[in-house]
Amino acid sequence: MTISEKELKMEESGFIFSLEFTVRDYECDLQGVVNNAVYQHYLEHARHEYLVSRGISFSMLHDEGTDLIVTKVEIEYKYPLRSRDRFVVRLRTEREGNVRLIFIQEILNIPDYKLIAKARVTGVATKNGRPVSPSALTERLGLK
Amino acid sequence: MTISEKELKMEESGFIFSLEFTVRDYECDLQGVVNNAVYQHYLEHARHEYLVSRGISFSMLHDEGTDLIVTKVEIEYKYPLRSRDRFVVRLRTEREGNVRLIFIQEILNIPDYKLIAKARVTGVATKNGRPVSPSALTERLGLK
Amino acid sequence: MTISEKELKMEESGFIFSLEFTVRDYECDLQGVVNNAVYQHYLEHARHEYLVSRGISFSMLHDEGTDLIVTKVEIEYKYPLRSRDRFVVRLRTEREGNVRLIFIQEILNIPDYKLIAKARVTGVATKNGRPVSPSALTERLGLK
Amino acid sequence: MTISEKELKMEESGFIFSLEFTVRDYECDLQGVVNNAVYQHYLEHARHEYLVSRGISFSMLHDEGTDLIVTKVEIEYKYPLRSRDRFVVRLRTEREGNVRLIFIQEILNIPDYKLIAKARVTGVATKNGRPVSPSALTERLGLK
């Protein structure tokens, strides 16, 4: 697949952000593959970079009295990542009900774009510990 | 709840193993709570200690040519853990189809046993990269 | 060595606090041994637990406007730790000049008390970002 | 400083390799700064990438029966790194005696190249657990 074919495929599938990584040796465990927990780090870092790309930072949200909290994570592991593998994390967002914001995320290896893992991460905006409608947030993210 | 009430509750609910932890400061992130990814470390460590308690170690399995691989993780986060919190991870196991082994896991704080998080982790035994019936494994774990 | 011989040895050597750990599988890396960086986690956790044992917590210090910051770490690695190894981290403290607090730390395996690693960690108390005499701190720690 | 001035400065100081990083939120701890242990991950990753740039990988070394082991780490922390900070890790190498290979490493922030931390990491090549002259290694690294 050429780059433009990949970009096309990304658009078709509704993905709106992607970030490239390389596996670092310390992320691998006894079995010689990236430890399962480290995938959550990759997924989180991609989400935070996406939010920053939309002008949203956690510290800013926090100063406005709003916290974005993960309430549920589902990850399917298809193929392992190994030392020095290159990969991309891409994502798209959905709303669910009044208060939940969903991140659909995929990890694809480079250069052949094989699906390594896919995830569905549910976030909730809270104010003083209570869920609130993340309207300010979703507007900035272009979600209705 | 007294200890014996807790043990009773654990038996009733089918949980067969539990392990106690204390949050270490380096496991907390910017928001002052345990980072979401660290829960997978807690869950994994409890699973490995459970397997060891049944006479199964990863290195032994590996030497027998069998690897136990996580294919899916679902975690619901109910309440955050903070610096120095004490908690217990408990688990029970189920079979699903011929090749899948399910770990139902809960994280409960100490001393009031409030549910902090619950998880469903799917594992598959593989031999030379292919899923196999984990019969040797499930027998040792007392699963039919 | 019996327990009492070990305790004697600990007293003679001036060590004033020790904490027991077990290696968790996720702490091991590609080479099948505990990753070098993880030793800093062990050392930090032992220091924090020591401070708590003396009635000092980081949050309390912070609320009093004082932060304890590590300015230098020296670690000598003698033998590797492997999956499920048990070990103890012990420590003693020294003052250096007016503002520096030194932690001498050793990691010893269990049960034979072989030296796995030794470390010298330099901390400084700061107030509004400037080093201050850690007198309140050192008094509570029994250092002149 | 312009890029070329920086490159000049790097040459003058003998540094032979540099790698750029951005702080990821999960690397920060309770105090809102990058945890001390994470610096060892940054330093290790830069060393491994440097070795790869010289055609040396750990797996290759291992297959040749040689392991490169860290025996000592000294890190001085000058200024903290915070969420999303950009920085560079640069390094140069020295020999010490017959068996020791020294990595001098510095972490500098971007864009003003302020010194964040400096480190001296001692490595030893081992064959079957015994230190050996790392001649094959040092030749490839251009060290006499």
Coordinates of C-alpha atoms in Angstrom, one line a residue:
Chain A
M1 CA 0.0 0.0 0.0
T2 CA 1.3 3.5 -0.8
I3 CA 1.0 6.3 1.7
S4 CA -1.9 7.9 -0.1
E5 CA -3.8 4.6 -0.2
K6 CA -3.3 4.3 3.5
E7 CA -4.5 7.9 4.1
L8 CA -7.5 7.1 1.9
K9 CA -8.2 3.9 4.0
M10 CA -7.9 6.0 7.2
E11 CA -10.4 8.5 5.9
E12 CA -12.9 5.9 4.8
S13 CA -12.7 4.2 8.2
G14 CA -13.4 7.4 10.0
F15 CA -10.1 7.6 11.8
I16 CA -9.1 11.2 12.5
F17 CA -5.7 11.1 14.2
S18 CA -2.7 8.9 14.1
L19 CA 0.7 8.8 15.9
E20 CA 3.8 6.8 15.1
F21 CA 5.9 4.9 17.6
T22 CA 8.9 2.6 17.8
V23 CA 9.1 -0.1 20.4
R24 CA 11.8 0.5 23.0
D25 CA 13.6 -2.4 24.4
Y26 CA 12.6 -1.7 28.0
E27 CA 8.9 -2.1 27.0
C28 CA 9.5 -5.8 26.2
D29 CA 9.1 -8.4 28.9
L30 CA 10.4 -11.9 29.7
Q31 CA 8.6 -13.4 26.7
G32 CA 10.5 -11.0 24.3
V33 CA 7.4 -9.1 23.3
V34 CA 5.9 -5.8 24.4
N35 CA 4.1 -6.3 27.8
N36 CA 0.3 -6.1 27.5
A37 CA 0.1 -3.2 30.0
V38 CA 2.4 -1.1 27.8
Y39 CA -0.3 -1.0 25.1
Q40 CA -2.4 1.1 27.4
H41 CA 0.5 3.6 27.6
Y42 CA 0.7 3.7 23.8
L43 CA -3.1 4.2 23.6
E44 CA -3.2 6.8 26.3
H45 CA -0.3 8.8 24.7
A46 CA -2.1 8.8 21.4
R47 CA -5.3 10.1 23.0
H48 CA -3.5 12.8 24.9
E49 CA -1.6 13.9 21.7
Y50 CA -4.9 13.9 19.8
L51 CA -6.5 16.1 22.5
V52 CA -3.5 18.5 22.4
S53 CA -3.9 18.7 18.6
R54 CA -7.4 19.9 19.2
G55 CA -6.2 22.5 21.7
I56 CA -7.2 20.5 24.8
S57 CA -4.7 19.7 27.6
F58 CA -5.4 17.8 30.8
S59 CA -3.9 20.6 32.9
M60 CA -6.2 23.2 31.1
L61 CA -9.2 21.0 31.6
H62 CA -8.2 20.5 35.2
D63 CA -7.9 24.3 35.7
E64 CA -11.4 24.7 34.3
G65 CA -12.5 22.3 37.0
T66 CA -13.1 19.4 34.6
D67 CA -11.3 16.0 34.7
L68 CA -11.4 13.4 31.9
I69 CA -11.4 9.9 33.4
V70 CA -11.2 6.5 31.8
T71 CA -14.0 4.3 33.0
K72 CA -13.6 1.3 30.8
V73 CA -10.9 -0.2 28.5
E74 CA -11.4 -3.1 26.1
I75 CA -8.3 -4.3 24.2
E76 CA -8.0 -7.2 21.7
Y77 CA -4.5 -8.4 21.1
K78 CA -4.0 -9.8 17.6
Y79 CA -0.2 -10.0 17.1
P80 CA 2.7 -9.2 19.4
L81 CA 5.0 -6.2 19.0
R82 CA 8.7 -6.9 19.3
S83 CA 11.9 -5.0 20.0
R84 CA 12.3 -2.0 17.6
D85 CA 9.0 -2.7 15.7
R86 CA 7.5 0.5 14.2
F87 CA 3.8 1.0 14.5
V88 CA 1.0 3.6 14.3
V89 CA -1.8 4.2 16.8
R90 CA -4.9 5.7 15.1
L91 CA -8.2 6.8 16.6
R92 CA -11.7 8.1 16.1
T93 CA -14.3 9.3 18.7
E94 CA -18.0 8.7 19.3
R95 CA -20.4 9.9 21.9
E96 CA -22.5 7.5 24.0
G97 CA -25.4 8.9 25.9
N98 CA -25.0 12.3 27.6
V99 CA -21.8 11.8 29.4
R100 CA -19.6 9.2 27.7
L101 CA -16.9 9.8 25.1
I102 CA -15.7 6.7 23.3
F103 CA -12.3 6.4 21.7
I104 CA -12.0 3.7 19.0
Q105 CA -8.3 2.9 18.6
E106 CA -6.2 0.6 16.5
I107 CA -2.5 -0.3 16.5
L108 CA -1.1 -1.2 13.1
N109 CA 2.4 -2.2 12.3
I110 CA 4.6 -0.4 9.8
P111 CA 5.1 -0.8 6.9
D112 CA 2.4 -3.4 6.2
Y113 CA -0.4 -2.0 8.3
K114 CA -1.3 -5.3 9.8
L115 CA -3.7 -5.0 12.7
I116 CA -1.8 -5.6 16.0
A117 CA -4.5 -4.6 18.5
K118 CA -7.7 -2.8 18.7
A119 CA -9.3 -1.0 21.6
R120 CA -12.4 0.7 22.8
V121 CA -11.8 3.2 25.6
T122 CA -14.7 4.9 27.4
G123 CA -14.0 8.3 29.0
V124 CA -16.2 10.5 31.2
A125 CA -15.9 14.2 32.0
T126 CA -16.3 14.9 35.7
K127 CA -16.7 18.1 37.7
N128 CA -16.0 17.8 41.4
G129 CA -16.1 14.0 41.0
R130 CA -19.5 13.9 39.3
P131 CA -20.1 13.0 35.6
V132 CA -21.1 16.0 33.5
S133 CA -22.0 16.5 29.9
P134 CA -18.7 17.0 28.1
S135 CA -20.2 19.6 25.9
A136 CA -17.4 22.1 25.9
L137 CA -15.1 19.2 25.2
T138 CA -17.1 17.5 22.5
E139 CA -17.7 20.8 20.7
R140 CA -14.0 21.4 20.5
L141 CA -13.6 17.8 19.2
G142 CA -16.4 18.4 16.5
L143 CA -18.7 15.8 18.1
K144 CA -22.4 16.7 18.2
Chain B
M1 CA -17.2 -6.9 57.5
T2 CA -15.1 -9.3 59.5
I3 CA -12.4 -11.5 57.8
S4 CA -14.5 -14.6 58.0
E5 CA -17.5 -12.8 56.4
K6 CA -15.2 -11.6 53.6
E7 CA -13.9 -15.2 53.1
L8 CA -17.5 -16.4 53.0
K9 CA -18.3 -13.8 50.4
M10 CA -15.3 -14.8 48.4
E11 CA -16.4 -18.5 48.5
E12 CA -19.9 -17.7 47.5
S13 CA -18.8 -15.6 44.6
G14 CA -16.6 -18.4 43.4
F15 CA -13.3 -16.5 43.7
I16 CA -10.5 -19.0 44.3
F17 CA -7.4 -16.9 44.8
S18 CA -6.5 -13.4 46.2
L19 CA -3.4 -11.4 46.6
E20 CA -2.8 -8.3 48.6
F21 CA -0.9 -5.2 47.3
T22 CA 0.0 -1.7 48.5
V23 CA 0.1 1.2 46.0
R24 CA 3.7 2.4 45.5
D25 CA 4.1 6.2 44.8
Y26 CA 5.8 5.6 41.5
E27 CA 2.7 3.9 40.2
C28 CA 0.7 7.2 40.5
D29 CA 0.6 9.7 37.7
L30 CA 0.1 13.4 37.2
Q31 CA -3.5 13.2 38.4
G32 CA -2.3 11.8 41.7
V33 CA -4.0 8.4 41.2
V34 CA -2.7 5.0 40.0
N35 CA -2.2 5.2 36.2
N36 CA -4.8 3.0 34.3
A37 CA -2.1 0.9 32.7
V38 CA -0.7 -0.1 36.1
Y39 CA -3.9 -2.0 36.9
Q40 CA -2.9 -4.5 34.2
H41 CA 0.3 -5.0 36.0
Y42 CA -1.6 -5.8 39.2
L43 CA -4.0 -8.1 37.4
E44 CA -1.1 -9.9 35.6
H45 CA 0.9 -10.3 38.8
A46 CA -2.1 -11.8 40.6
R47 CA -2.7 -14.3 37.7
H48 CA 0.9 -15.4 37.6
E49 CA 1.0 -15.9 41.4
Y50 CA -2.2 -17.9 41.1
L51 CA -0.7 -20.1 38.4
V52 CA 2.4 -20.6 40.6
S53 CA 0.2 -21.6 43.5
R54 CA -1.1 -24.3 41.2
G55 CA 2.3 -25.5 40.3
I56 CA 2.4 -23.7 36.9
S57 CA 5.1 -21.3 35.9
F58 CA 5.5 -19.5 32.6
S59 CA 9.1 -20.8 32.2
M60 CA 7.9 -24.3 32.8
L61 CA 5.1 -24.0 30.3
H62 CA 7.5 -22.5 27.8
D63 CA 9.9 -25.4 28.3
E64 CA 7.0 -27.8 27.6
G65 CA 6.6 -25.8 24.3
T66 CA 3.4 -24.1 25.5
D67 CA 2.9 -20.3 25.8
L68 CA -0.1 -18.7 27.6
I69 CA -1.0 -15.5 25.8
V70 CA -3.6 -12.8 26.6
T71 CA -5.9 -12.1 23.7
K72 CA -8.4 -9.8 25.2
V73 CA -8.6 -7.5 28.3
E74 CA -11.7 -5.7 29.5
I75 CA -11.3 -3.5 32.6
E76 CA -14.0 -1.3 34.3
Y77 CA -12.6 1.4 36.5
K78 CA -15.0 2.2 39.4
Y79 CA -12.9 4.2 41.9
P80 CA -9.3 5.4 41.7
L81 CA -6.5 4.0 43.9
R82 CA -4.2 6.6 45.5
S83 CA -0.7 6.7 47.1
R84 CA -0.3 4.0 49.8
D85 CA -3.8 2.5 49.4
R86 CA -4.0 -1.1 50.3
F87 CA -6.1 -3.5 48.1
V88 CA -6.6 -7.1 47.1
V89 CA -6.9 -8.6 43.7
R90 CA -9.0 -11.8 43.6
L91 CA -9.8 -14.1 40.7
R92 CA -11.7 -17.0 39.4
T93 CA -11.4 -18.9 36.1
E94 CA -13.7 -20.2 33.4
R95 CA -13.3 -22.1 30.1
E96 CA -14.8 -20.7 26.9
G97 CA -14.9 -23.1 23.9
N98 CA -12.0 -25.4 23.4
V99 CA -9.1 -23.0 23.6
R100 CA -9.9 -20.0 25.7
L101 CA -9.3 -19.6 29.4
I102 CA -11.1 -16.7 31.1
F103 CA -9.9 -15.0 34.3
I104 CA -12.6 -13.0 36.1
Q105 CA -10.7 -10.5 38.4
E106 CA -11.7 -7.9 40.9
I107 CA -9.8 -5.3 42.7
L108 CA -11.2 -4.4 46.1
N109 CA -9.8 -1.8 48.5
I110 CA -8.8 -2.7 52.1
P111 CA -10.2 -2.6 54.7
D112 CA -13.8 -1.9 53.4
Y113 CA -13.8 -4.2 50.3
K114 CA -15.2 -1.5 48.0
L115 CA -15.0 -2.5 44.3
I116 CA -12.2 -0.5 42.7
A117 CA -12.1 -2.3 39.3
K118 CA -13.3 -5.4 37.7
A119 CA -11.7 -7.2 34.7
R120 CA -12.3 -10.1 32.3
V121 CA -9.0 -11.4 30.8
T122 CA -9.0 -14.0 28.0
G123 CA -6.0 -16.2 27.6
V124 CA -5.1 -18.8 25.0
A125 CA -2.6 -21.6 25.2
T126 CA -0.4 -21.7 22.1
K127 CA 2.1 -24.3 20.8
N128 CA 4.4 -23.0 18.0
G129 CA 2.2 -20.0 17.7
R130 CA -1.1 -21.9 17.1
P131 CA -3.9 -22.1 19.7
V132 CA -4.2 -25.5 21.3
S133 CA -6.6 -27.0 23.8
P134 CA -5.1 -26.1 27.2
S135 CA -6.1 -29.5 28.7
A136 CA -2.9 -30.1 30.6
L137 CA -3.3 -26.6 32.0
T138 CA -7.0 -26.7 32.8
E139 CA -6.7 -30.0 34.5
R140 CA -4.0 -28.7 36.8
L141 CA -6.4 -25.7 37.5
G142 CA -9.3 -28.0 38.2
L143 CA -11.3 -26.8 35.2
K144 CA -13.3 -29.4 33.2
Chain C
M1 CA 22.8 -17.1 58.6
T2 CA 19.9 -17.1 61.1
I3 CA 17.5 -14.2 61.3
S4 CA 19.1 -12.9 64.5
E5 CA 22.5 -13.0 62.9
K6 CA 21.2 -11.0 60.0
E7 CA 19.6 -8.5 62.4
L8 CA 22.9 -8.2 64.2
K9 CA 24.7 -7.6 61.0
M10 CA 22.2 -5.0 60.0
E11 CA 22.7 -3.2 63.3
E12 CA 26.5 -3.3 63.1
S13 CA 26.4 -1.9 59.6
G14 CA 24.2 1.0 60.7
F15 CA 21.2 0.1 58.6
I16 CA 18.0 1.4 60.2
F17 CA 15.2 0.2 57.9
S18 CA 14.5 -2.7 55.6
L19 CA 11.7 -3.7 53.3
E20 CA 11.0 -7.0 51.6
F21 CA 10.0 -7.4 47.9
T22 CA 9.4 -10.2 45.4
V23 CA 10.2 -9.6 41.7
R24 CA 7.1 -9.4 39.6
D25 CA 7.3 -10.9 36.1
Y26 CA 6.5 -7.5 34.3
E27 CA 9.6 -6.0 35.9
C28 CA 11.8 -8.3 33.9
D29 CA 13.0 -7.4 30.4
L30 CA 14.1 -9.0 27.2
Q31 CA 17.2 -10.4 28.9
G32 CA 15.1 -12.3 31.4
V33 CA 16.3 -10.2 34.4
V34 CA 14.9 -7.2 36.2
N35 CA 15.4 -4.1 34.1
N36 CA 18.1 -1.7 35.5
A37 CA 15.6 1.2 35.8
V38 CA 13.3 -0.9 38.0
Y39 CA 15.9 -0.9 40.8
Q40 CA 15.3 2.8 41.2
H41 CA 11.6 2.0 41.8
Y42 CA 12.6 -0.5 44.5
L43 CA 15.0 2.0 46.1
E44 CA 12.4 4.8 45.9
H45 CA 9.7 2.7 47.4
A46 CA 11.9 1.7 50.3
R47 CA 12.9 5.3 51.0
H48 CA 9.3 6.5 51.0
E49 CA 8.2 3.6 53.3
Y50 CA 11.1 4.5 55.6
L51 CA 10.0 8.2 55.7
V52 CA 6.4 7.1 56.4
S53 CA 7.7 4.9 59.2
R54 CA 9.1 8.1 60.7
G55 CA 5.8 10.0 60.3
I56 CA 6.9 11.8 57.1
S57 CA 4.9 11.7 53.9
F58 CA 5.6 13.5 50.7
S59 CA 2.1 15.0 50.6
M60 CA 2.5 16.3 54.2
L61 CA 5.9 17.8 53.3
H62 CA 4.4 19.3 50.2
D63 CA 1.6 20.9 52.2
E64 CA 4.2 22.3 54.5
G65 CA 5.7 23.9 51.4
T66 CA 8.7 21.6 51.4
D67 CA 9.7 19.2 48.6
L68 CA 12.2 16.4 48.9
I69 CA 14.1 16.0 45.6
V70 CA 16.6 13.5 44.4
T71 CA 19.7 15.3 42.9
K72 CA 22.0 12.3 42.4
V73 CA 21.8 8.6 42.1
E74 CA 24.7 6.1 42.0
I75 CA 23.9 2.4 41.7
E76 CA 26.3 -0.5 41.4
Y77 CA 24.8 -3.7 40.0
K78 CA 26.5 -6.8 41.3
Y79 CA 24.1 -9.7 40.4
P80 CA 20.9 -9.7 38.4
L81 CA 17.4 -10.3 40.0
R82 CA 15.2 -12.8 38.1
S83 CA 11.5 -13.7 38.0
R84 CA 10.0 -14.3 41.5
D85 CA 13.3 -13.7 43.3
R86 CA 12.8 -12.5 46.9
F87 CA 15.0 -9.7 48.2
V88 CA 15.3 -7.0 50.8
V89 CA 16.1 -3.3 50.4
R90 CA 17.8 -1.8 53.5
L91 CA 19.0 1.8 54.1
R92 CA 20.7 4.2 56.4
T93 CA 21.0 8.0 56.2
E94 CA 23.7 10.6 56.5
R95 CA 23.9 14.4 56.2
E96 CA 26.2 16.1 53.8
G97 CA 26.8 19.8 54.3
N98 CA 23.8 21.9 55.3
V99 CA 21.3 20.9 52.7
R100 CA 22.0 17.3 51.5
L101 CA 20.5 14.2 52.9
I102 CA 22.2 10.9 51.8
F103 CA 20.5 7.5 51.6
I104 CA 22.9 4.6 51.6
Q105 CA 20.9 1.6 50.2
E106 CA 21.6 -2.1 49.6
I107 CA 19.6 -4.7 47.9
L108 CA 20.3 -8.3 49.2
N109 CA 18.7 -11.4 48.0
I110 CA 16.7 -13.8 50.2
P111 CA 17.5 -16.2 51.8
D112 CA 21.3 -16.0 51.5
Y113 CA 21.7 -12.2 51.8
K114 CA 24.0 -11.9 48.8
L115 CA 24.6 -8.3 47.8
I116 CA 22.6 -7.7 44.5
A117 CA 23.1 -3.9 44.3
K118 CA 24.2 -1.0 46.3
A119 CA 23.2 2.7 45.9
R120 CA 23.9 6.2 47.2
V121 CA 21.1 8.6 46.7
T122 CA 21.4 12.3 47.4
G123 CA 18.3 14.2 48.3
V124 CA 17.7 17.9 48.9
A125 CA 14.9 19.6 50.6
T126 CA 13.6 22.6 48.7
K127 CA 11.2 25.4 49.5
N128 CA 9.8 27.3 46.5
G129 CA 12.4 25.7 44.4
R130 CA 15.4 26.7 46.5
P131 CA 17.5 24.3 48.7
V132 CA 16.8 24.8 52.4
S133 CA 18.3 23.2 55.5
P134 CA 16.2 20.1 56.0
S135 CA 16.3 20.6 59.8
A136 CA 12.6 19.8 60.5
L137 CA 13.1 16.7 58.4
T138 CA 16.5 15.6 59.8
E139 CA 15.3 16.1 63.4
R140 CA 12.4 13.7 62.8
L141 CA 14.9 11.3 61.2
G142 CA 17.2 11.5 64.2
L143 CA 20.1 13.0 62.2
K144 CA 22.1 15.8 63.8
Chain D
M1 CA 21.6 29.0 19.5
T2 CA 21.0 27.9 15.9
I3 CA 21.1 24.3 14.9
S4 CA 24.5 24.5 13.4
E5 CA 25.9 26.2 16.6
K6 CA 24.5 23.3 18.5
E7 CA 26.0 20.7 16.2
L8 CA 29.3 22.5 16.5
K9 CA 29.1 22.4 20.3
M10 CA 28.2 18.7 20.1
E11 CA 31.3 18.0 18.0
E12 CA 33.6 20.0 20.3
S13 CA 32.4 18.2 23.3
G14 CA 33.0 14.8 21.7
F15 CA 29.4 13.7 21.6
I16 CA 28.8 11.3 18.8
F17 CA 25.1 10.4 18.9
S18 CA 21.9 12.1 19.9
L19 CA 18.2 11.1 20.0
E20 CA 15.2 13.3 20.5
F21 CA 12.3 12.5 22.8
T22 CA 9.0 14.1 24.1
V23 CA 7.8 13.4 27.6
R24 CA 4.7 11.3 27.7
D25 CA 2.1 12.0 30.4
Y26 CA 2.3 8.5 31.9
E27 CA 6.1 9.1 32.6
C28 CA 5.2 11.8 35.2
D29 CA 4.5 11.0 38.8
L30 CA 2.6 12.4 41.7
Q31 CA 4.9 15.5 41.8
G32 CA 4.0 16.4 38.2
V33 CA 7.5 15.7 36.9
V34 CA 9.1 12.8 35.1
N35 CA 9.9 10.1 37.7
N36 CA 13.6 9.6 38.4
A37 CA 13.6 6.0 37.2
V38 CA 12.3 7.0 33.8
Y39 CA 15.5 8.8 33.1
Q40 CA 17.2 5.4 33.0
H41 CA 14.7 4.3 30.4
Y42 CA 15.6 7.4 28.3
L43 CA 19.3 6.8 28.7
E44 CA 19.0 3.1 27.9
H45 CA 16.9 3.7 24.8
A46 CA 19.5 6.2 23.5
R47 CA 22.4 3.7 24.1
H48 CA 20.5 0.9 22.3
E49 CA 19.7 3.2 19.4
Y50 CA 23.3 4.3 19.2
L51 CA 24.5 0.6 19.1
V52 CA 22.0 -0.2 16.4
S53 CA 23.3 2.8 14.4
R54 CA 26.7 1.1 14.6
G55 CA 25.3 -2.2 13.4
I56 CA 25.1 -3.8 16.9
S57 CA 22.0 -5.2 18.4
F58 CA 21.6 -7.0 21.7
S59 CA 20.1 -10.0 20.1
M60 CA 23.0 -10.3 17.6
L61 CA 25.5 -9.9 20.5
H62 CA 23.6 -12.5 22.4
D63 CA 23.6 -14.9 19.5
E64 CA 27.4 -14.4 19.3
G65 CA 27.5 -15.5 22.9
T66 CA 28.2 -12.0 24.3
D67 CA 26.0 -10.0 26.6
L68 CA 26.5 -6.3 27.4
I69 CA 25.6 -5.6 31.0
V70 CA 25.4 -2.4 33.0
T71 CA 27.4 -2.6 36.2
K72 CA 27.2 1.0 37.4
V73 CA 25.0 4.0 36.8
E74 CA 25.6 7.6 38.1
I75 CA 23.0 10.2 37.3
E76 CA 22.9 13.9 38.4
Y77 CA 19.5 15.5 38.1
K78 CA 19.7 19.3 37.5
Y79 CA 16.2 20.3 36.4
P80 CA 13.0 18.4 36.2
L81 CA 11.2 17.4 33.0
R82 CA 7.5 18.0 32.8
S83 CA 4.5 16.8 30.7
R84 CA 5.2 17.3 26.9
D85 CA 8.7 18.7 27.3
R86 CA 10.9 18.0 24.4
F87 CA 14.5 17.0 25.0
V88 CA 17.6 15.3 23.5
V89 CA 19.8 12.6 24.9
R90 CA 23.3 12.7 23.6
L91 CA 26.3 10.4 24.4
R92 CA 29.9 9.6 23.9
T93 CA 31.9 6.5 24.8
E94 CA 35.2 5.8 26.5
R95 CA 37.1 2.6 27.5
E96 CA 38.2 2.0 31.0
G97 CA 40.7 -0.8 31.6
N98 CA 40.4 -3.9 29.5
V99 CA 36.8 -4.8 30.0
R100 CA 34.8 -1.7 30.8
L101 CA 33.0 0.5 28.3
I102 CA 31.8 3.9 29.6
F103 CA 28.9 5.9 28.2
I104 CA 28.9 9.6 29.1
Q105 CA 25.3 10.8 28.5
E106 CA 23.6 14.2 28.8
I107 CA 19.9 15.1 28.7
L108 CA 19.3 18.6 27.3
N109 CA 15.9 20.3 26.9
I110 CA 14.7 21.7 23.6
P111 CA 14.9 24.3 22.3
D112 CA 17.3 26.0 24.7
Y113 CA 19.7 23.1 25.3
K114 CA 19.7 23.6 29.1
L115 CA 21.4 20.7 30.9
I116 CA 18.6 18.6 32.6
A117 CA 20.7 15.6 33.7
K118 CA 24.0 14.0 33.1
A119 CA 25.0 10.4 33.5
R120 CA 28.0 8.0 33.5
V121 CA 27.0 4.5 32.7
T122 CA 29.5 1.6 32.9
G123 CA 29.0 -1.5 30.8
V124 CA 30.8 -4.8 30.7
A125 CA 30.8 -7.4 28.0
T126 CA 30.4 -10.9 29.3
K127 CA 30.7 -14.3 27.8
N128 CA 29.1 -17.1 29.8
G129 CA 28.8 -14.8 32.7
R130 CA 32.5 -13.7 32.8
P131 CA 33.8 -10.3 31.8
V132 CA 35.7 -10.4 28.5
S133 CA 37.6 -7.8 26.5
P134 CA 34.9 -6.1 24.4
S135 CA 37.3 -5.9 21.4
A136 CA 34.9 -6.9 18.7
L137 CA 32.4 -4.4 20.1
T138 CA 34.8 -1.5 20.6
E139 CA 36.3 -2.0 17.2
R140 CA 32.9 -1.6 15.7
L141 CA 32.4 1.5 17.9
G142 CA 35.7 3.0 16.8
L143 CA 37.3 2.8 20.3
K144 CA 40.9 1.7 20.6

